[in-house]
Short mmCIF file of C-alpha atoms in Angstrom, two decimals:
data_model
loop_
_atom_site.label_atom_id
_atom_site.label_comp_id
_atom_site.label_asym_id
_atom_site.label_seq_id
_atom_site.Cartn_x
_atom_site.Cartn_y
_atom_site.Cartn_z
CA UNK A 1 -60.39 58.89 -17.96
CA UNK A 2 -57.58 60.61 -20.08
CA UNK A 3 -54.38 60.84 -17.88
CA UNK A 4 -51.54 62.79 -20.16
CA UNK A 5 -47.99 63.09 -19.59
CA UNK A 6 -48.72 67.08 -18.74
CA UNK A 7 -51.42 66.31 -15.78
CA UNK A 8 -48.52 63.21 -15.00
CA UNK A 9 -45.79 66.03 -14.74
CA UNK A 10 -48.62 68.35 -13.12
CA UNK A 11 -49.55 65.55 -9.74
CA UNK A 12 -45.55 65.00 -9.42
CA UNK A 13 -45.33 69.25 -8.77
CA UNK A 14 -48.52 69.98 -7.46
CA UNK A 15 -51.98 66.87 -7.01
CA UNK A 16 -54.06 70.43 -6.36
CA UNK A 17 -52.69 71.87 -9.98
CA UNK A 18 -53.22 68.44 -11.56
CA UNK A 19 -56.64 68.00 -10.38
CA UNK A 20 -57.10 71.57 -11.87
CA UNK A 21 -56.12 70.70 -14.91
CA UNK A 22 -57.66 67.62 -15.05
CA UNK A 23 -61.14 69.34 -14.78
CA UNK A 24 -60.64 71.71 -17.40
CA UNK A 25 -59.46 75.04 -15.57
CA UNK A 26 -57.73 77.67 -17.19
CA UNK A 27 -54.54 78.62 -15.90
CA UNK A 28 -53.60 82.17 -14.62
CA UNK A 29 -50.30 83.59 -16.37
CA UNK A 30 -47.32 82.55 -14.44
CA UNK A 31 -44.00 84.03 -16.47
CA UNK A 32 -41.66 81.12 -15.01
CA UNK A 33 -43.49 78.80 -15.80
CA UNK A 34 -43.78 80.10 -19.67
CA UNK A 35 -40.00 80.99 -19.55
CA UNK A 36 -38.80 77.53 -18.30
CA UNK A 37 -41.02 75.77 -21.42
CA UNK A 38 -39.74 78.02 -23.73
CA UNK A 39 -35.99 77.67 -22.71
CA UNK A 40 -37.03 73.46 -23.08
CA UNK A 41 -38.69 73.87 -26.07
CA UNK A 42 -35.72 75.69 -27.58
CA UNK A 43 -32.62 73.98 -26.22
CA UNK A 44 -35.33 70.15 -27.47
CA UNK A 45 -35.16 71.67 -31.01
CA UNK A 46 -31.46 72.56 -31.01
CA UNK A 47 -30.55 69.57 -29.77
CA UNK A 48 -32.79 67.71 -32.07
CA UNK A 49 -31.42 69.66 -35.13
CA UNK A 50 -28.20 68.26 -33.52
CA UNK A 51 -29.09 64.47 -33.68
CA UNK A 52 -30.37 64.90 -37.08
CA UNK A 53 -27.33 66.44 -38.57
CA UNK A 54 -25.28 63.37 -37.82
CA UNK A 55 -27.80 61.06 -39.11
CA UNK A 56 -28.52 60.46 -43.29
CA UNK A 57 -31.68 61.73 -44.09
CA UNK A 58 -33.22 57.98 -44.77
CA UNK A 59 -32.38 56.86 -40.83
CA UNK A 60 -34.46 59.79 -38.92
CA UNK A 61 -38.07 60.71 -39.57
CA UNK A 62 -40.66 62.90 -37.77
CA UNK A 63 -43.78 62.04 -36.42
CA UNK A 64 -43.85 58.66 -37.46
CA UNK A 65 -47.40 56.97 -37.60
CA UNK A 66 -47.41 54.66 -33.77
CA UNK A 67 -49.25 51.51 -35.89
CA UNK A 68 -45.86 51.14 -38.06
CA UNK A 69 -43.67 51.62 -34.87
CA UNK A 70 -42.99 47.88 -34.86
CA UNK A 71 -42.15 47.91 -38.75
CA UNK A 72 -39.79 50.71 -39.32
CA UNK A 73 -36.58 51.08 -40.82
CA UNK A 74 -35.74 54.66 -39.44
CA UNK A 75 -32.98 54.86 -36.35
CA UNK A 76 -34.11 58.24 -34.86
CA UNK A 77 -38.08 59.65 -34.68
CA UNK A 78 -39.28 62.64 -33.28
CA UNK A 79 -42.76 63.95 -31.97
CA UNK A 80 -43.86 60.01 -31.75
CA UNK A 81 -47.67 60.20 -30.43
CA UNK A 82 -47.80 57.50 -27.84
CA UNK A 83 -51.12 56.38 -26.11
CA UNK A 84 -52.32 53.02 -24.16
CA UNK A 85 -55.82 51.75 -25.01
CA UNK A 86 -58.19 50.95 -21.98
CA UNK A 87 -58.06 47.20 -21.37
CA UNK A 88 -54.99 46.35 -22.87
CA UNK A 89 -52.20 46.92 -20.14
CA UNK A 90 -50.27 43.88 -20.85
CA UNK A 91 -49.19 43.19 -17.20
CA UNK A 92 -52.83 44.30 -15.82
CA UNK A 93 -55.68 41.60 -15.89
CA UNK A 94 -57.83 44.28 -16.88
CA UNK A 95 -61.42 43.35 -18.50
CA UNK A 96 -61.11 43.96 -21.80
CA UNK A 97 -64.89 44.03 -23.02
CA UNK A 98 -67.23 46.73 -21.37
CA UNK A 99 -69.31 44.36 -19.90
CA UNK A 100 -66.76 42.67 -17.54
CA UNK A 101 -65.88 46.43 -16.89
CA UNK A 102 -69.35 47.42 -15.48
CA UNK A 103 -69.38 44.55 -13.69
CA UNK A 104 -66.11 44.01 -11.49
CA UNK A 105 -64.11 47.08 -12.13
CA UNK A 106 -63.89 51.15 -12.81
CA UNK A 107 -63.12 51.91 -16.50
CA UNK A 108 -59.51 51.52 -17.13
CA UNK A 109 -57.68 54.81 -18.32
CA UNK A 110 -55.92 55.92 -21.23
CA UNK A 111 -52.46 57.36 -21.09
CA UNK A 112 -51.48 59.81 -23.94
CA UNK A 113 -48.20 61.47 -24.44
CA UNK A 114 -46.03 62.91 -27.28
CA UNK A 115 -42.17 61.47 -27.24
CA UNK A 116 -40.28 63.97 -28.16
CA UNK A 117 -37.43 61.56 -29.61
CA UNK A 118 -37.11 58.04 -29.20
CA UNK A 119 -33.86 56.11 -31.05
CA UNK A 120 -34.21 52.74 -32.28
CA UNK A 121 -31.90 50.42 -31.45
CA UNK A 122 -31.89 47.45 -34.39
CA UNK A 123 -32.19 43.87 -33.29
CA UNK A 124 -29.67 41.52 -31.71
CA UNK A 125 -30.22 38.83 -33.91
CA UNK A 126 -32.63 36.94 -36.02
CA UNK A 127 -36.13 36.75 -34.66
CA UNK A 128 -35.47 39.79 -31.69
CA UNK A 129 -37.62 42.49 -32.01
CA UNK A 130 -35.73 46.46 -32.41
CA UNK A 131 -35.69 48.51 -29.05
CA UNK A 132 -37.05 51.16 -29.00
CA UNK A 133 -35.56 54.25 -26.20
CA UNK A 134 -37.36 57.53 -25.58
CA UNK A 135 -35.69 60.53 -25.19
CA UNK A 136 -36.36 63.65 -23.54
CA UNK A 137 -33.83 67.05 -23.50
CA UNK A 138 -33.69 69.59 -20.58
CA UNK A 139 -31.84 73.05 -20.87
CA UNK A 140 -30.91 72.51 -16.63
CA UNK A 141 -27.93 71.07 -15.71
CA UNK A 142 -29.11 69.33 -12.80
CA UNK A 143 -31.62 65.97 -13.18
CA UNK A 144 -34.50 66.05 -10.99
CA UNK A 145 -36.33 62.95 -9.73
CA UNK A 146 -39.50 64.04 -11.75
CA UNK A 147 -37.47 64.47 -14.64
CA UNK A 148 -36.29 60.73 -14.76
CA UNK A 149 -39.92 60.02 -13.45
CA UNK A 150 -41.40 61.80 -16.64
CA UNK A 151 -39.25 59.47 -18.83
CA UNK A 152 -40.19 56.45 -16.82
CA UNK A 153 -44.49 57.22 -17.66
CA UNK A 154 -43.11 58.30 -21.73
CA UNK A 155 -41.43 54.90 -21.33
CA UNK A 156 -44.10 52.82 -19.89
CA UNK A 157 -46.55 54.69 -22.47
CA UNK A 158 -44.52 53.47 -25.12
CA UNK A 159 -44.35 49.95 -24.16
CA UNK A 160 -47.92 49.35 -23.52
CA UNK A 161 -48.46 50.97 -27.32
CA UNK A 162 -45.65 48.28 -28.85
CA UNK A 163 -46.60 45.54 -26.15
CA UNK A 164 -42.92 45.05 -25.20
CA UNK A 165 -40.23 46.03 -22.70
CA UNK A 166 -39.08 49.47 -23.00
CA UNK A 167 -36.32 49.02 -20.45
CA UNK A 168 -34.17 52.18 -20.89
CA UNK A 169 -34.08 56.09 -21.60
CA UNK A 170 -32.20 58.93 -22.39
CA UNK A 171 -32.12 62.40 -21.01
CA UNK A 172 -30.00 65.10 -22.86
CA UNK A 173 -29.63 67.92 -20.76
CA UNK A 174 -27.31 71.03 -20.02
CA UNK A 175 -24.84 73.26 -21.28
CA UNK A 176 -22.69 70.78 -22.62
#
């Protein structure tokens, strides 16, 4: 089972619309819908352009590969592809050969999502690993709860991937 951050954002709306998703239905036109993702879209890639234009060229990158994550020099990524594999949860004591699935447990799922920004914050000191803290951009100037809870499952995505605490996020958002 494939859960993404869209069917994620989908259950905290609607579980019907999610479970529609989920099974592969195609979705009727619904102009607010489209407008609102547009209006994101645009105001995440001004505010991106933003970012960047602070930043010399050699301390942002896009879509950075996730296996060298843990290795990089860069400060600021965008459009980081994020995804658990099944077994691995680090906090879980999930079986982690198909065998011990079958036998005590349902299949574990993977979690997929694209972050569109995450900074990274270099170590503290000698032998620390970097943090790493998603960031996500909203053109509204009010935060809802499934706004912060959409970071949270970007978050815990991206810790599961690196196998370390991703304890804090960011949320641009608004006018100014």
């Amino acid at each position: 089972m494939k859960i993404t951050s869209s069917h994620f954002e989908a259950f905290l709306k609607c579980p019907t619309l999610c479970w529609l998703r989920f099974t592969g239905e195609i979705p009727t036109g619904n102009a607010y819908a489209e407008w609102v993702q547009s209006q994101n879209e645009s105001y995440r890639t001004e505010a991106i352009k933003r970012l960047m234009a602070d930043l010399p060229e050699e301390e942002w990158t896009a879509a950075p590969a996730p296996a060298t994550l843990k290795t990089a020099a860069w400060r600021f990524a965008t459009a980081i592809p994020a995804s658990t594999t099944p077994g691995r949860c680090s906090n879980d004591k999930t079986p982690t050969t198909p065998a011990e699935n079958d036998k005590n447990h349902a299949p574990a799922a993977t979690m997929e999502t694209c972050l569109p920004a995450v900074e990274r914050i270099p170590s503290a000191g000698r032998g620390q690993p970097a943090q790493f803290v998603p960031i996500h951009f909203l053109y509204r100037n009010k935060l809802t709860k499934d706004d912060k809870l959409l970071l949270a499952f970007d978050a815990f995505v991206l810790s599961e991937m690196l196998g370390r605490a991703v304890s804090s996020g960011k949320i641009i958002h608004g006018d100014d």
